[in-house]
Coordinates of N, CA, C and O in Angstrom, one line a residue:
X1 N -17.7 24.9 0.8 CA -18.0 24.6 2.1 C -19.1 23.6 2.1 O -20.0 23.6 1.3
X2 N -19.2 22.7 3.2 CA -20.2 21.7 3.3 C -21.5 22.4 3.8 O -21.5 23.1 4.8
X3 N -22.5 22.2 3.0 CA -23.8 22.9 3.3 C -24.8 21.9 4.0 O -25.8 22.3 4.4
X4 N -24.4 20.6 4.1 CA -25.4 19.7 4.7 C -26.4 19.2 3.7 O -27.3 18.5 4.1
X5 N -26.4 19.6 2.5 CA -27.4 19.3 1.5 C -27.1 17.9 0.9 O -26.4 17.1 1.5
X6 N -27.8 17.7 -0.2 CA -27.7 16.4 -0.9 C -26.7 16.4 -2.0 O -26.7 15.5 -2.8
X7 N -25.8 17.3 -2.2 CA -24.9 17.4 -3.3 C -23.8 16.3 -3.1 O -23.8 15.5 -2.2
X8 N -22.9 16.2 -4.1 CA -21.9 15.2 -4.1 C -21.0 15.2 -2.9 O -20.5 14.2 -2.4
X9 N -20.7 16.4 -2.4 CA -19.9 16.5 -1.2 C -20.5 15.9 0.0 O -19.8 15.4 0.9
X10 N -21.8 15.9 0.1 CA -22.5 15.3 1.2 C -22.3 13.8 1.3 O -22.1 13.3 2.4
X11 N -22.3 13.1 0.2 CA -22.1 11.7 0.2 C -20.7 11.4 0.6 O -20.4 10.4 1.3
X12 N -19.7 12.1 0.1 CA -18.3 12.0 0.4 C -18.1 12.1 1.9 O -17.4 11.4 2.6
X13 N -18.7 13.2 2.5 CA -18.6 13.4 3.9 C -19.2 12.3 4.7 O -18.7 11.9 5.7
X14 N -20.4 11.9 4.3 CA -21.1 10.8 5.0 C -20.3 9.5 5.0 O -20.2 8.8 6.0
X15 N -19.7 9.2 3.9 CA -18.9 8.0 3.8 C -17.7 8.1 4.7 O -17.3 7.2 5.4
X16 N -17.0 9.3 4.6 CA -15.8 9.5 5.5 C -16.2 9.4 6.9 O -15.5 8.8 7.7
X17 N -17.3 9.9 7.3 CA -17.8 9.9 8.7 C -18.0 8.5 9.1 O -17.7 8.1 10.2
X18 N -18.7 7.7 8.3 CA -18.9 6.3 8.6 C -17.6 5.5 8.8 O -17.4 4.7 9.7
X19 N -16.7 5.7 7.9 CA -15.3 5.1 8.0 C -14.6 5.5 9.2 O -14.1 4.7 10.0
X20 N -14.6 6.8 9.5 CA -14.0 7.3 10.7 C -14.6 6.7 12.0 O -13.8 6.2 12.8
X21 N -15.9 6.6 12.0 CA -16.6 6.0 13.2 C -16.2 4.6 13.4 O -15.9 4.1 14.5
X22 N -16.2 3.8 12.3 CA -15.8 2.4 12.3 C -14.4 2.2 12.8 O -14.1 1.4 13.7
X23 N -13.5 3.0 12.3 CA -12.1 2.9 12.7 C -11.9 3.3 14.2 O -11.1 2.7 14.9
X24 N -12.6 4.4 14.6 CA -12.5 4.8 16.0 C -12.9 3.7 16.9 O -12.3 3.5 18.0
X25 N -14.0 3.0 16.6 CA -14.5 1.9 17.4 C -13.6 0.6 17.4 O -13.7 -0.2 18.3
X26 N -12.8 0.4 16.3 CA -12.2 -0.8 16.0 C -10.7 -0.8 15.9 O -10.1 -1.9 15.7
X27 N -10.0 0.3 16.0 CA -8.6 0.3 15.8 C -7.8 -0.5 16.8 O -6.8 -1.0 16.5
X28 N -8.4 -0.7 18.0 CA -7.6 -1.6 19.0 C -7.7 -3.0 18.6 O -6.9 -3.8 19.0
X29 N -8.7 -3.4 17.7 CA -8.9 -4.8 17.3 C -8.2 -5.0 15.9 O -8.0 -6.2 15.6
X30 N -8.1 -4.0 15.1 CA -7.7 -4.2 13.7 C -6.2 -3.7 13.5 O -5.7 -2.9 14.2
X31 N -5.6 -4.3 12.6 CA -4.4 -3.8 12.0 C -3.2 -3.6 13.0 O -2.4 -2.6 12.9
X32 N -3.1 -4.4 14.0 CA -2.1 -4.2 15.0 C -0.9 -5.2 14.7 O -1.2 -6.3 14.3
X33 N 0.3 -4.7 14.9 CA 1.4 -5.5 14.8 C 2.0 -5.8 13.4 O 2.8 -6.6 13.1
X34 N 1.5 -5.0 12.4 CA 2.0 -5.1 11.0 C 1.9 -3.7 10.3 O 1.3 -2.8 10.8
X35 N 2.6 -3.6 9.2 CA 2.6 -2.4 8.4 C 1.4 -2.4 7.5 O 1.2 -3.4 6.7
X36 N 0.5 -1.5 7.6 CA -0.8 -1.4 6.8 C -0.8 -0.2 5.9 O -0.6 0.9 6.4
X37 N -1.1 -0.5 4.7 CA -1.3 0.6 3.7 C -2.8 0.9 3.6 O -3.6 0.0 3.3
X38 N -3.1 2.2 3.9 CA -4.5 2.6 3.8 C -4.6 3.9 3.0 O -3.9 4.8 3.2
X39 N -5.6 3.9 2.0 CA -5.8 5.0 1.2 C -6.7 6.0 1.9 O -7.8 5.6 2.5
X40 N -6.3 7.3 2.0 CA -7.1 8.3 2.7 C -7.6 9.3 1.7 O -6.8 9.9 0.9
X41 N -8.9 9.7 1.8 CA -9.4 10.8 1.0 C -9.1 12.1 1.7 O -8.7 12.1 2.9
X42 N -9.3 13.2 1.0 CA -9.1 14.5 1.6 C -9.9 14.6 2.9 O -9.4 15.1 3.9
X43 N -11.2 14.2 2.9 CA -12.0 14.3 4.0 C -11.5 13.5 5.2 O -11.5 14.0 6.3
X44 N -11.0 12.3 5.0 CA -10.5 11.5 6.0 C -9.2 12.1 6.6 O -8.9 12.1 7.8
X45 N -8.4 12.7 5.7 CA -7.2 13.4 6.2 C -7.6 14.6 7.1 O -7.0 14.8 8.1
X46 N -8.6 15.3 6.7 CA -9.0 16.5 7.4 C -9.6 16.1 8.8 O -9.6 16.9 9.7
X47 N -10.2 14.9 8.9 CA -10.8 14.4 10.1 C -9.7 13.8 11.0 O -9.9 13.3 12.1
X48 N -8.4 13.9 10.5 CA -7.2 13.4 11.3 C -7.3 11.9 11.5 O -6.8 11.4 12.6
X49 N -7.9 11.2 10.6 CA -8.1 9.8 10.8 C -6.7 9.0 10.9 O -6.7 8.1 11.7
X50 N -5.7 9.4 10.2 CA -4.4 8.7 10.4 C -3.9 8.6 11.8 O -3.3 7.7 12.2
X51 N -4.3 9.6 12.6 CA -3.8 9.7 14.0 C -4.5 8.6 14.9 O -4.1 8.4 16.0
X52 N -5.5 7.9 14.3 CA -6.0 6.8 15.1 C -5.1 5.6 15.1 O -5.3 4.6 15.9
X53 N -4.0 5.6 14.3 CA -3.1 4.5 14.1 C -1.7 4.9 14.6 O -1.3 6.1 14.5
X54 N -1.0 3.9 15.1 CA 0.4 4.1 15.4 C 1.2 4.4 14.1 O 1.0 3.7 13.1
X55 N 2.1 5.4 14.2 CA 2.9 5.7 13.0 C 3.7 4.6 12.5 O 4.0 4.5 11.3
X56 N 4.1 3.7 13.3 CA 5.0 2.5 12.9 C 4.1 1.5 12.2 O 4.7 0.5 11.6
X57 N 2.8 1.6 12.2 CA 1.9 0.5 11.7 C 1.1 1.0 10.5 O 0.3 0.3 10.0
X58 N 1.3 2.3 10.1 CA 0.5 2.8 9.0 C 1.3 3.5 7.9 O 2.2 4.2 8.2
X59 N 0.9 3.2 6.7 CA 1.4 4.0 5.5 C 0.2 4.7 4.9 O -0.8 4.0 4.6
X60 N 0.3 6.0 4.9 CA -0.8 6.8 4.3 C -0.7 6.8 2.8 O 0.2 7.3 2.3
X61 N -1.7 6.1 2.2 CA -1.7 6.1 0.7 C -2.5 7.3 0.2 O -3.6 7.6 0.7
X62 N -2.0 8.0 -0.8 CA -2.8 9.1 -1.4 C -2.8 8.9 -2.9 O -2.0 8.2 -3.5
X63 N -3.9 9.5 -3.5 CA -4.0 9.4 -5.0 C -4.1 10.8 -5.5 O -3.9 11.8 -4.8
X64 N -4.4 10.8 -6.8 CA -4.5 12.1 -7.5 C -5.4 13.1 -6.9 O -5.2 14.3 -6.9
X65 N -6.6 12.6 -6.4 CA -7.5 13.6 -5.8 C -7.0 14.3 -4.6 O -7.3 15.5 -4.3
X66 N -6.1 13.7 -3.8 CA -5.4 14.3 -2.7 C -4.3 15.2 -3.2 O -4.1 16.3 -2.7
X67 N -3.5 14.7 -4.2 CA -2.4 15.5 -4.7 C -2.8 16.8 -5.3 O -2.0 17.8 -5.1
X68 N -3.9 16.9 -5.9 CA -4.3 18.2 -6.5 C -5.0 19.1 -5.5 O -5.3 20.2 -5.9
X69 N -5.3 18.6 -4.3 CA -6.0 19.4 -3.3 C -4.9 20.1 -2.4 O -4.3 19.4 -1.6
X70 N -4.8 21.4 -2.5 CA -3.7 22.1 -1.8 C -3.7 21.9 -0.2 O -2.7 21.6 0.4
X71 N -4.9 22.0 0.4 CA -5.0 21.8 1.8 C -4.7 20.3 2.2 O -4.0 20.1 3.2
X72 N -5.2 19.4 1.4 CA -4.9 18.0 1.7 C -3.4 17.7 1.6 O -2.9 17.0 2.5
X73 N -2.7 18.3 0.6 CA -1.3 18.0 0.5 C -0.5 18.7 1.7 O 0.5 18.1 2.2
X74 N -1.0 19.8 2.2 CA -0.3 20.4 3.4 C -0.5 19.4 4.6 O 0.4 19.2 5.4
X75 N -1.7 18.8 4.7 CA -1.9 17.8 5.8 C -1.0 16.6 5.6 O -0.4 16.1 6.6
X76 N -0.9 16.1 4.4 CA 0.0 15.0 4.1 C 1.4 15.3 4.5 O 2.1 14.5 5.2
X77 N 1.9 16.5 4.1 CA 3.2 16.9 4.5 C 3.4 17.0 6.0 O 4.4 16.6 6.6
X78 N 2.4 17.4 6.7 CA 2.4 17.5 8.2 C 2.5 16.1 8.8 O 3.3 15.8 9.7
X79 N 1.7 15.1 8.2 CA 1.8 13.8 8.7 C 3.2 13.2 8.5 O 3.7 12.5 9.3
X80 N 3.8 13.5 7.3 CA 5.1 13.0 7.1 C 6.1 13.6 8.1 O 7.0 12.8 8.6
X81 N 6.0 14.9 8.4 CA 6.8 15.5 9.4 C 6.7 14.8 10.8 O 7.6 14.7 11.6
X82 N 5.4 14.3 11.1 CA 5.2 13.6 12.3 C 5.7 12.2 12.4 O 5.6 11.5 13.4
X83 N 6.2 11.7 11.2 CA 6.7 10.4 11.2 C 5.9 9.3 10.5 O 6.3 8.2 10.4
X84 N 4.8 9.7 9.9 CA 4.0 8.7 9.1 C 4.7 8.5 7.8 O 5.3 9.5 7.2
X85 N 4.6 7.3 7.3 CA 5.1 7.0 5.9 C 4.0 7.3 4.9 O 2.8 7.1 5.2
X86 N 4.4 7.7 3.7 CA 3.5 8.1 2.7 C 3.7 7.3 1.4 O 4.9 7.1 1.0
X87 N 2.7 6.8 0.8 CA 2.7 6.1 -0.5 C 1.8 6.8 -1.5 O 0.8 7.4 -1.1
X88 N 2.3 6.9 -2.7 CA 1.5 7.5 -3.8 C 1.0 6.4 -4.7 O 1.8 5.6 -5.2
X89 N -0.3 6.3 -4.9 CA -0.9 5.3 -5.8 C -0.7 5.8 -7.3 O -0.9 7.0 -7.5
X90 N -0.4 4.9 -8.2 CA -0.4 5.2 -9.6 C 0.5 6.4 -9.9 O 0.1 7.3 -10.6
X91 N 1.7 6.4 -9.5 CA 2.7 7.4 -9.7 C 2.8 7.7 -11.2 O 2.8 6.7 -12.0
X92 N 3.0 9.0 -11.6 CA 3.2 9.3 -13.0 C 4.3 10.4 -13.1 O 4.6 11.1 -12.2
X93 N 4.9 10.4 -14.3 CA 5.9 11.5 -14.6 C 5.1 12.7 -14.9 O 4.8 13.0 -16.1
X94 N 4.7 13.5 -13.9 CA 3.9 14.7 -14.1 C 4.4 15.7 -13.0 O 4.8 15.2 -11.9
X95 N 4.4 17.0 -13.3 CA 4.9 17.9 -12.3 C 4.3 17.8 -10.9 O 5.1 17.9 -9.9
X96 N 3.0 17.5 -10.8 CA 2.4 17.4 -9.5 C 3.0 16.2 -8.7 O 3.0 16.3 -7.5
X97 N 3.4 15.2 -9.4 CA 4.0 14.0 -8.7 C 5.4 14.3 -8.4 O 5.9 13.9 -7.3
X98 N 6.2 14.8 -9.3 CA 7.6 15.0 -9.1 C 7.8 16.1 -8.0 O 8.8 16.0 -7.3
X99 N 6.9 17.0 -7.9 CA 7.0 18.0 -6.8 C 6.9 17.5 -5.4 O 7.2 18.1 -4.5
X100 N 6.3 16.3 -5.2 CA 6.1 15.7 -3.9 C 7.0 14.6 -3.6 O 7.0 14.0 -2.5
X101 N 7.9 14.2 -4.5 CA 8.8 13.1 -4.3 C 9.6 13.1 -3.0 O 9.8 12.0 -2.4
X102 N 10.0 14.2 -2.6 CA 10.8 14.3 -1.4 C 10.1 13.8 -0.2 O 10.7 13.3 0.8
X103 N 8.8 14.0 -0.2 CA 8.0 13.7 1.0 C 7.3 12.3 1.0 O 6.5 12.0 1.9
X104 N 7.6 11.5 0.0 CA 7.0 10.2 0.0 C 8.0 9.0 0.2 O 9.2 9.2 0.0
X105 N 7.5 7.9 0.7 CA 8.4 6.8 1.0 C 8.2 5.6 0.0 O 9.1 4.9 -0.3
X106 N 7.0 5.5 -0.5 CA 6.6 4.4 -1.4 C 6.0 4.9 -2.7 O 5.1 5.8 -2.6
X107 N 6.3 4.3 -3.8 CA 5.7 4.7 -5.1 C 5.0 3.4 -5.6 O 5.7 2.4 -5.7
X108 N 3.7 3.5 -5.8 CA 3.0 2.3 -6.2 C 2.8 2.5 -7.7 O 2.3 3.5 -8.2
X109 N 3.2 1.5 -8.5 CA 3.1 1.5 -9.9 C 2.2 0.5 -10.5 O 2.3 -0.7 -10.2
X110 N 1.3 1.0 -11.4 CA 0.3 0.1 -12.0 C 1.0 -0.7 -13.2 O 1.3 -0.1 -14.2
X111 N 1.3 -1.9 -13.0 CA 2.0 -2.7 -14.0 C 1.1 -3.1 -15.1 O 1.5 -3.6 -16.2
X112 N -0.2 -3.0 -15.0 CA -1.2 -3.3 -16.0 C -1.2 -2.3 -17.1 O -1.4 -2.6 -18.3
X113 N -1.1 -1.0 -16.7 CA -1.3 0.1 -17.7 C -0.1 0.9 -18.0 O -0.2 1.8 -18.9
X114 N 1.0 0.7 -17.3 CA 2.2 1.6 -17.5 C 3.2 0.8 -18.4 O 3.5 -0.3 -18.1
X115 N 3.7 1.5 -19.5 CA 4.7 0.8 -20.3 C 5.9 0.5 -19.6 O 6.3 1.2 -18.6
X116 N 6.6 -0.6 -20.0 CA 7.7 -1.1 -19.3 C 8.9 -0.1 -19.2 O 9.5 0.0 -18.1
X117 N 9.1 0.6 -20.3 CA 10.2 1.6 -20.2 C 9.9 2.7 -19.2 O 10.8 3.1 -18.5
X118 N 8.7 3.1 -19.1 CA 8.3 4.1 -18.1 C 8.5 3.6 -16.7 O 9.0 4.2 -15.8
X119 N 8.0 2.3 -16.5 CA 8.2 1.7 -15.2 C 9.7 1.6 -14.8 O 10.1 2.0 -13.7
X120 N 10.5 1.2 -15.8 CA 12.0 1.1 -15.5 C 12.6 2.5 -15.2 O 13.3 2.6 -14.2
X121 N 12.2 3.6 -15.9 CA 12.7 4.9 -15.6 C 12.2 5.4 -14.2 O 13.0 5.9 -13.4
X122 N 10.9 5.1 -13.9 CA 10.4 5.6 -12.5 C 11.2 4.8 -11.4 O 11.6 5.4 -10.4
X123 N 11.4 3.5 -11.6 CA 12.1 2.7 -10.6 C 13.5 3.2 -10.4 O 14.0 3.3 -9.3
X124 N 14.2 3.5 -11.5 CA 15.6 4.0 -11.4 C 15.6 5.3 -10.6 O 16.5 5.5 -9.8
X125 N 14.7 6.2 -11.0 CA 14.7 7.5 -10.3 C 14.3 7.3 -8.8 O 14.9 7.9 -7.9
X126 N 13.4 6.5 -8.6 CA 12.9 6.2 -7.2 C 14.1 5.7 -6.4 O 14.3 6.1 -5.2
X127 N 14.8 4.7 -6.9 CA 15.9 4.1 -6.2 C 17.0 5.1 -5.9 O 17.6 5.1 -4.8
X128 N 17.2 6.0 -6.9 CA 18.3 7.1 -6.6 C 17.9 8.0 -5.5 O 18.7 8.6 -4.9
X129 N 16.6 8.1 -5.2 CA 16.1 8.9 -4.2 C 15.7 8.1 -2.9 O 15.1 8.6 -2.0
X130 N 16.1 6.9 -2.9 CA 15.8 6.0 -1.8 C 14.4 5.8 -1.4 O 13.9 5.7 -0.3
X131 N 13.6 5.7 -2.5 CA 12.1 5.4 -2.4 C 11.9 3.9 -2.7 O 12.6 3.3 -3.5
X132 N 10.9 3.3 -2.1 CA 10.5 1.9 -2.4 C 9.4 1.9 -3.4 O 8.5 2.7 -3.4
X133 N 9.5 0.9 -4.3 CA 8.6 0.8 -5.4 C 7.7 -0.5 -5.2 O 8.3 -1.6 -5.0
X134 N 6.4 -0.3 -5.4 CA 5.5 -1.5 -5.2 C 4.8 -1.6 -6.6 O 4.1 -0.7 -7.1
X135 N 4.9 -2.8 -7.1 CA 4.2 -3.2 -8.3 C 2.7 -3.6 -8.0 O 2.5 -4.4 -7.1
X136 N 1.7 -2.9 -8.5 CA 0.3 -3.2 -8.3 C -0.3 -3.7 -9.5 O 0.1 -3.5 -10.6
X137 N -1.4 -4.4 -9.3 CA -2.2 -4.9 -10.5 C -1.6 -6.2 -11.0 O -1.8 -6.5 -12.2
X138 N -0.8 -6.9 -10.2 CA -0.1 -8.1 -10.7 C -1.2 -9.2 -10.7 O -1.4 -9.8 -9.6
X139 N -1.8 -9.5 -11.8 CA -2.9 -10.5 -11.9 C -2.6 -11.6 -12.8 O -3.5 -12.5 -13.0
X140 N -1.4 -11.7 -13.3 CA -1.0 -12.8 -14.2 C 0.5 -13.0 -14.2 O 1.3 -12.1 -13.8
X141 N 1.0 -14.2 -14.6 CA 2.4 -14.6 -14.6 C 3.3 -13.6 -15.3 O 4.3 -13.2 -14.8
X142 N 2.8 -13.1 -16.4 CA 3.6 -12.2 -17.2 C 4.0 -10.9 -16.5 O 5.1 -10.4 -16.5
X143 N 3.0 -10.3 -15.8 CA 3.2 -9.1 -15.0 C 4.1 -9.4 -13.8 O 4.9 -8.6 -13.4
X144 N 3.9 -10.6 -13.2 CA 4.7 -11.0 -12.0 C 6.2 -11.1 -12.5 O 7.1 -10.6 -11.8
X145 N 6.4 -11.7 -13.6 CA 7.8 -11.9 -14.1 C 8.4 -10.5 -14.4 O 9.6 -10.2 -14.2
X146 N 7.6 -9.6 -15.0 CA 8.1 -8.2 -15.3 C 8.5 -7.5 -14.0 O 9.5 -6.9 -14.0
X147 N 7.7 -7.6 -13.0 CA 8.0 -7.0 -11.7 C 9.3 -7.5 -11.1 O 10.1 -6.8 -10.6
X148 N 9.4 -8.9 -11.2 CA 10.7 -9.5 -10.7 C 11.9 -9.0 -11.5 O 12.9 -8.6 -10.9
X149 N 11.7 -8.9 -12.8 CA 12.8 -8.4 -13.7 C 13.2 -7.0 -13.3 O 14.4 -6.7 -13.3
X150 N 12.2 -6.1 -13.0 CA 12.5 -4.7 -12.7 C 12.9 -4.5 -11.3 O 13.2 -3.4 -10.8
X151 N 12.9 -5.6 -10.5 CA 13.4 -5.6 -9.1 C 12.6 -4.6 -8.2 O 13.3 -3.8 -7.5
X152 N 11.3 -4.7 -8.2 CA 10.5 -3.9 -7.3 C 10.7 -4.4 -5.9 O 11.2 -5.5 -5.7
X153 N 10.3 -3.5 -5.0 CA 10.5 -3.9 -3.5 C 9.4 -4.8 -3.0 O 9.5 -5.5 -2.1
X154 N 8.2 -4.7 -3.7 CA 7.0 -5.5 -3.2 C 6.1 -5.6 -4.4 O 6.1 -4.8 -5.3
X155 N 5.2 -6.6 -4.3 CA 4.2 -6.8 -5.3 C 2.8 -6.9 -4.7 O 2.7 -7.3 -3.5
X156 N 1.8 -6.5 -5.4 CA 0.4 -6.5 -4.9 C -0.5 -6.9 -6.1 O -0.4 -6.4 -7.2
X157 N -1.4 -7.9 -5.8 CA -2.4 -8.3 -6.9 C -2.8 -9.7 -6.7 O -2.3 -10.4 -5.8
X158 N -3.8 -10.1 -7.4 CA -4.5 -11.4 -7.2 C -3.5 -12.5 -7.6 O -3.5 -13.5 -6.9
X159 N -2.6 -12.3 -8.5 CA -1.7 -13.4 -8.9 C -0.7 -13.6 -7.7 O -0.4 -14.7 -7.3
X160 N -0.2 -12.5 -7.1 CA 0.7 -12.6 -6.0 C 0.0 -13.3 -4.8 O 0.6 -14.1 -4.2
X161 N -1.2 -12.9 -4.5 CA -1.9 -13.5 -3.4 C -2.1 -15.0 -3.7 O -2.0 -15.8 -2.7
X162 N -2.4 -15.4 -4.9 CA -2.5 -16.8 -5.2 C -1.2 -17.5 -5.1 O -1.2 -18.6 -4.5
X163 N -0.1 -16.9 -5.5 CA 1.2 -17.5 -5.4 C 1.5 -17.7 -3.9 O 2.1 -18.7 -3.5
X164 N 1.2 -16.7 -3.1 CA 1.6 -16.7 -1.7 C 0.8 -17.8 -1.0 O 1.3 -18.6 -0.2
X165 N -0.5 -17.9 -1.3 CA -1.4 -19.0 -0.8 C -0.9 -20.4 -1.2 O -0.8 -21.3 -0.3
X166 N -0.5 -20.5 -2.4 CA 0.0 -21.8 -2.9 C 1.3 -22.1 -2.2 O 1.6 -23.3 -1.8
X167 N 2.2 -21.1 -2.0 CA 3.5 -21.4 -1.4 C 3.3 -21.8 0.1 O 3.9 -22.8 0.6
X168 N 2.4 -21.1 0.8 CA 2.1 -21.5 2.2 C 1.5 -22.8 2.3 O 1.9 -23.6 3.2
X169 N 0.6 -23.2 1.4 CA 0.0 -24.5 1.4 C 1.1 -25.6 1.2 O 1.1 -26.6 1.8
X170 N 2.0 -25.3 0.2 CA 3.0 -26.3 -0.1 C 4.0 -26.4 1.1 O 4.4 -27.6 1.4
X171 N 4.3 -25.3 1.7 CA 5.2 -25.4 2.9 C 4.5 -26.2 4.0 O 5.2 -27.0 4.7
X172 N 3.2 -26.0 4.2 CA 2.5 -26.7 5.3 C 2.5 -28.2 5.0 O 2.8 -29.0 5.9
X173 N 2.2 -28.5 3.7 CA 2.2 -30.0 3.3 C 3.6 -30.6 3.5 O 3.7 -31.7 3.9
X174 N 4.6 -29.9 3.1 CA 6.0 -30.4 3.3 C 6.3 -30.6 4.7 O 6.9 -31.7 5.1
X175 N 5.9 -29.7 5.6 CA 6.2 -29.8 7.0 C 5.4 -31.0 7.6 O 5.9 -31.8 8.4
X176 N 4.2 -31.2 7.1 CA 3.3 -32.3 7.6 C 3.9 -33.6 7.1 O 4.0 -34.6 7.9
X177 N 4.4 -33.7 5.9 CA 5.0 -34.9 5.4 C 6.3 -35.2 6.1 O 6.5 -36.4 6.5
X178 N 7.1 -34.2 6.4 CA 8.4 -34.4 7.1 C 8.1 -34.9 8.5 O 8.7 -35.8 9.1
X179 N 7.1 -34.3 9.2 CA 6.7 -34.7 10.5 C 6.2 -36.1 10.5 O 6.5 -36.9 11.4
X180 N 5.4 -36.5 9.5 CA 4.9 -37.9 9.4 C 6.1 -38.9 9.2 O 6.1 -39.9 9.9
X181 N 7.0 -38.5 8.4 CA 8.2 -39.4 8.1 C 9.0 -39.5 9.4 O 9.5 -40.6 9.8
X182 N 9.2 -38.4 10.1 CA 10.0 -38.4 11.4 C 9.3 -39.3 12.4 O 9.9 -40.1 13.1
X183 N 7.9 -39.2 12.5 CA 7.2 -40.0 13.4 C 7.3 -41.5 13.1 O 7.4 -42.3 13.9
X184 N 7.3 -41.8 11.8 CA 7.4 -43.2 11.3 C 8.8 -43.8 11.7 O 8.9 -44.9 12.2
X185 N 9.9 -43.0 11.5 CA 11.2 -43.5 11.8 C 11.5 -43.5 13.3 O 12.3 -44.3 13.7
X186 N 10.9 -42.7 14.0 CA 11.1 -42.6 15.5 C 10.1 -43.5 16.3 O 10.3 -43.7 17.4
X187 N 9.1 -44.0 15.6 CA 8.2 -44.9 16.3 C 8.8 -46.2 16.7 O 9.6 -46.8 16.0
X188 N 8.6 -46.7 17.9 CA 9.2 -47.9 18.4 C 8.7 -49.1 17.5 O 7.5 -49.1 17.2
X189 N 9.5 -50.0 17.3 CA 9.2 -51.2 16.5 C 8.3 -52.1 17.4 O 8.6 -52.2 18.6
X190 N 7.3 -52.7 16.8 CA 6.4 -53.6 17.6 C 6.5 -55.0 17.2 O 7.0 -55.4 16.2

């Protein structure tokens, strides 16, 4: 139980309280109109923080600290029943993860530290259960290519962000060039 002292639980509670207060004041300004993945600690789940968001705009991410906490997992299961989508960070072939597969929608796989054969097996099992797989930690071309080869549903990482920025910049320059050419050909002769 929380005693209000200076122990490790006090700082977790204080951090959760600060995050909760920030989200309470800003949810109408933040994260609207798109699907957002947010990691929730046990404390944030118990404060019912996910309910600050529309079910269609939030994926509740959980990690090992939530999975091993019985009360937190009951709350996650309740959120899933209410229609929230659930993602598991750094999925592993372990009984505690396999036991919750039915209630999750997304499996996030660390491509930096997980062997390729393990990734392939997890992705095959996930697909057979209609789960989506997200490759995380994609910070270089080699991991990007591995993720494409294994046909994940989405990618996350600094390399992906850089590629997306480069692609958008190239598309913008192409459109600007095409617009300039069109303007030149359509301009009246003087």
